[in-house]
Tab-separated table of C-alpha atoms in Angstrom:
chain	number	residue	atom	x	y	z
A	5	GLN	CA	95.274	90.386	103.868
A	6	MET	CA	97.968	91.659	106.193
A	7	LEU	CA	97.331	94.567	108.538
A	8	TYR	CA	100.348	96.580	109.637
A	9	SER	CA	100.722	97.489	113.275
A	10	THR	CA	101.409	101.031	114.407
A	11	GLU	CA	104.971	99.950	115.221
A	12	PHE	CA	105.522	98.715	111.662
A	13	VAL	CA	104.235	101.955	110.156
A	14	GLU	CA	106.547	103.951	112.423
A	15	HIS	CA	109.445	101.761	111.283
A	16	ALA	CA	108.547	102.397	107.634
A	17	SER	CA	108.475	106.130	108.329
A	18	ASP	CA	111.977	105.885	109.835
A	19	LEU	CA	113.178	104.104	106.706
A	20	PHE	CA	111.799	106.913	104.552
A	21	ARG	CA	113.810	109.420	106.570
A	22	GLN	CA	116.995	107.344	106.319
A	23	TYR	CA	116.709	107.280	102.544
A	24	ALA	CA	116.159	111.036	102.455
A	25	LYS	CA	119.148	111.737	104.709
A	26	ASN	CA	121.369	109.486	102.597
A	27	GLY	CA	120.636	111.419	99.445
A	28	GLY	CA	117.630	109.420	98.328
A	29	ASP	CA	116.002	110.742	95.191
A	30	ARG	CA	112.458	111.935	94.696
A	31	THR	CA	111.038	108.450	94.082
A	32	VAL	CA	112.406	106.585	97.098
A	33	LEU	CA	109.497	107.444	99.363
A	34	LEU	CA	106.878	106.179	96.970
A	35	ALA	CA	108.946	103.211	95.811
A	36	TYR	CA	108.659	101.849	99.349
A	37	PHE	CA	105.061	103.051	99.597
A	38	ASN	CA	104.232	101.304	96.318
A	39	TYR	CA	105.528	98.033	97.759
A	40	PHE	CA	102.692	98.231	100.281
A	41	ALA	CA	100.225	98.971	97.499
A	42	GLN	CA	101.296	95.969	95.445
A	43	HIS	CA	101.527	93.370	98.174
A	44	TYR	CA	99.458	94.267	101.197
A	45	PHE	CA	96.324	95.893	102.487
A	46	VAL	CA	97.407	98.634	104.862
A	47	ASP	CA	95.005	99.658	107.600
A	48	ASP	CA	95.179	103.181	108.997
A	49	MET	CA	98.611	103.886	107.545
A	50	VAL	CA	99.712	107.456	108.157
A	51	ILE	CA	102.273	109.345	106.056
A	52	ASP	CA	104.207	112.005	107.925
A	53	PRO	CA	104.124	115.181	105.762
A	54	GLU	CA	107.601	116.059	106.993
A	55	ILE	CA	108.920	113.256	104.780
A	56	PHE	CA	108.013	115.294	101.702
A	57	LEU	CA	109.691	118.372	103.174
A	58	GLU	CA	112.858	116.419	103.936
A	59	LEU	CA	113.072	115.280	100.325
A	60	GLN	CA	112.656	118.891	99.226
A	61	GLU	CA	115.456	120.003	101.555
A	62	LYS	CA	117.726	117.327	100.059
A	63	GLY	CA	117.312	118.888	96.627
A	64	ALA	CA	114.663	116.698	94.990
A	65	ASN	CA	113.301	118.255	91.804
A	66	ASN	CA	109.859	116.777	92.415
A	67	ILE	CA	108.032	114.088	94.362
A	68	ASN	CA	106.728	111.239	92.249
A	69	LEU	CA	103.668	109.448	93.626
A	70	VAL	CA	103.568	106.038	91.938
A	71	THR	CA	100.251	104.154	91.803
A	72	ALA	CA	98.970	105.899	94.908
A	73	THR	CA	95.243	105.976	94.132
A	74	GLN	CA	94.348	103.209	96.583
A	75	PHE	CA	95.906	105.246	99.394
A	76	LEU	CA	94.462	108.668	98.640
A	77	PRO	CA	92.708	108.893	102.039
A	78	THR	CA	96.239	108.917	103.471
A	79	VAL	CA	98.099	110.727	100.697
A	80	ILE	CA	95.746	113.710	100.384
A	81	PRO	CA	95.956	114.946	103.987
A	82	ALA	CA	99.728	114.410	103.978
A	83	LEU	CA	100.094	116.570	100.865
A	84	GLN	CA	97.741	119.216	102.225
A	85	HIS	CA	99.730	119.521	105.434
A	86	ALA	CA	103.079	119.461	103.634
A	87	LYS	CA	102.051	122.310	101.331
A	88	LYS	CA	100.911	124.359	104.324
A	89	MET	CA	104.316	123.660	105.902
A	90	GLY	CA	106.226	124.949	102.867
A	91	LEU	CA	106.334	122.196	100.251
A	92	THR	CA	106.811	123.933	96.899
A	93	ILE	CA	108.443	121.398	94.548
A	94	PRO	CA	106.070	119.811	92.010
A	95	ILE	CA	104.015	116.760	92.911
A	96	VAL	CA	103.979	114.209	90.073
A	97	TYR	CA	101.107	111.722	89.933
A	98	ASN	CA	102.266	108.589	88.143
A	99	THR	CA	99.284	106.479	87.055
A	100	GLY	CA	98.151	103.889	84.544
A	101	GLY	CA	95.403	106.279	83.452
A	102	TYR	CA	92.521	104.074	84.557
A	103	GLU	CA	91.112	106.692	86.919
A	104	LYS	CA	87.676	108.080	87.724
A	105	VAL	CA	87.200	111.801	87.179
A	106	GLU	CA	85.755	112.220	90.667
A	107	THR	CA	88.951	110.708	92.102
A	108	LEU	CA	91.160	113.059	90.102
A	109	ARG	CA	89.172	116.051	91.316
A	110	LEU	CA	90.133	115.193	94.878
A	111	LEU	CA	93.711	115.928	93.847
A	112	GLU	CA	93.061	119.303	92.213
A	113	GLU	CA	95.587	121.903	93.398
A	114	LEU	CA	97.624	119.128	95.042
A	115	VAL	CA	99.093	117.525	91.914
A	116	ASP	CA	101.226	119.700	89.628
A	117	ILE	CA	102.268	117.214	86.961
A	118	TRP	CA	100.161	114.314	85.753
A	119	LEU	CA	102.085	111.346	84.343
A	120	PRO	CA	99.441	108.916	83.028
A	121	ASP	CA	99.609	106.076	80.564
A	122	CYS	CA	97.399	105.931	77.519
A	123	LYS	CA	97.722	102.240	76.752
A	124	TYR	CA	95.101	101.496	74.114
A	125	ARG	CA	92.499	102.969	71.805
A	126	SER	CA	91.155	99.509	71.029
A	127	ALA	CA	88.677	98.083	73.529
A	128	GLU	CA	89.531	94.626	72.191
A	129	LEU	CA	93.222	95.029	73.048
A	130	ALA	CA	92.345	96.541	76.418
A	131	ALA	CA	90.160	93.536	77.207
A	132	ARG	CA	92.778	91.069	75.992
A	133	TYR	CA	95.822	92.470	77.754
A	134	SER	CA	94.386	94.378	80.718
A	135	ARG	CA	90.961	92.768	81.173
A	136	ALA	CA	89.434	96.234	81.014
A	137	ALA	CA	87.444	96.774	77.837
A	138	ASP	CA	86.359	100.173	79.168
A	139	TYR	CA	89.966	101.394	79.475
A	140	PRO	CA	89.904	103.551	76.292
A	141	GLU	CA	86.810	105.449	77.388
A	142	THR	CA	87.963	105.708	80.999
A	143	VAL	CA	91.396	107.091	80.123
A	144	LYS	CA	89.754	109.524	77.700
A	145	THR	CA	87.779	111.254	80.447
A	146	ALA	CA	90.714	111.010	82.866
A	147	LEU	CA	93.113	112.747	80.474
A	148	ALA	CA	90.609	115.505	79.782
A	149	GLU	CA	90.299	116.160	83.514
A	150	MET	CA	94.062	116.210	84.020
A	151	VAL	CA	94.544	118.738	81.222
A	152	ARG	CA	91.684	120.845	82.594
A	153	GLN	CA	93.414	120.995	85.961
A	154	THR	CA	96.911	121.898	84.778
A	155	GLY	CA	96.278	123.944	81.665
A	156	ALA	CA	99.246	124.582	79.353
A	157	PRO	CA	102.632	123.116	80.358
A	158	LEU	CA	104.781	125.383	82.514
A	159	PHE	CA	108.587	125.153	82.897
A	160	ASP	CA	111.152	126.829	85.127
A	161	ARG	CA	114.355	128.533	83.956
A	162	ARG	CA	116.182	125.200	83.896
A	163	GLY	CA	113.629	123.697	81.551
A	164	MET	CA	112.166	121.516	84.304
A	165	MET	CA	108.402	121.053	84.132
A	166	LYS	CA	106.526	122.727	86.962
A	167	LYS	CA	102.996	122.056	85.755
A	168	GLY	CA	101.466	120.002	82.972
A	169	VAL	CA	100.599	116.569	81.607
A	170	ILE	CA	103.000	114.014	80.135
A	171	VAL	CA	101.217	111.052	78.564
A	172	ARG	CA	103.146	107.804	78.198
A	173	HIS	CA	102.414	105.182	75.580
A	174	LEU	CA	104.118	101.799	75.341
A	175	VAL	CA	104.297	100.408	71.809
A	176	LEU	CA	103.368	96.734	71.999
A	177	PRO	CA	104.691	94.193	69.467
A	178	GLY	CA	102.091	93.578	66.773
A	179	CYS	CA	99.975	96.536	67.903
A	180	VAL	CA	101.597	99.400	65.989
A	181	SER	CA	98.292	100.290	64.344
A	182	ASP	CA	96.706	100.876	67.739
A	183	SER	CA	99.722	102.948	68.810
A	184	LYS	CA	99.154	105.162	65.784
A	185	ASP	CA	95.506	105.504	66.802
A	186	VAL	CA	96.572	106.529	70.323
A	187	LEU	CA	98.959	109.201	69.036
A	188	GLU	CA	96.424	110.502	66.546
A	189	TYR	CA	93.819	110.748	69.279
A	190	LEU	CA	96.191	112.588	71.630
A	191	TRP	CA	97.182	115.118	68.974
A	192	ASP	CA	93.663	115.686	67.668
A	193	THR	CA	92.290	116.113	71.187
A	194	PHE	CA	95.023	117.956	73.081
A	195	GLY	CA	97.534	119.216	70.515
A	196	ASN	CA	100.361	121.122	72.219
A	197	GLN	CA	98.632	121.105	75.601
A	198	ILE	CA	100.402	117.864	76.547
A	199	TYR	CA	103.755	116.162	76.113
A	200	VAL	CA	103.953	112.551	74.923
A	201	SER	CA	106.526	109.943	75.903
A	202	ILE	CA	106.612	106.990	73.476
A	203	MET	CA	108.144	103.873	75.017
A	204	SER	CA	109.405	100.813	73.181
A	205	GLN	CA	111.151	98.877	75.930
A	206	TYR	CA	108.768	95.899	75.849
A	207	THR	CA	110.879	93.176	74.220
A	208	PRO	CA	109.522	89.617	74.441
A	209	LEU	CA	112.337	87.087	74.617
A	210	PRO	CA	112.253	83.285	74.311
A	211	HIS	CA	112.643	81.317	77.541
């Protein structure tokens, strides 16, 4: 474990601002934030809500929170304050879908667009590739909660989503049958209430 000092957190905050002032896009803030999430345990990290407002002022279409669940005690108050201060662009919550309903409810009225994965319908595949045999059932309840919160998709005049759920699914080699099961489940359960992004970029290559 590595605990960041107050000085380090302040330095990170300064970096966020530099990216925003130099035309950083909507994901820069959380790209740096996600580095913390992947590599370190951060103690008492504070996100300045003005960072979100600065990104909005620079013309960001939305703010994409990537894998932020482990930092919700910090993210939630920052979003609450930012919205009170005038943050109006959509908040996108980018997640693998393995979320508890009670966690998602903490984000109600803070998140505008949910961007979850729906990786598997097969518990066997989920256990083999993600070591989470309960993934299919967990993502099922998570998706239902996300759709309950957003309702039908909503777009602005430019065709940009303002509210809704976009479910991603990565087609794995040799698992096309499960991908079909995922898509069938999504259609049968949610119909036109969600959008689906089918990804095929996983290409195993010999080394």
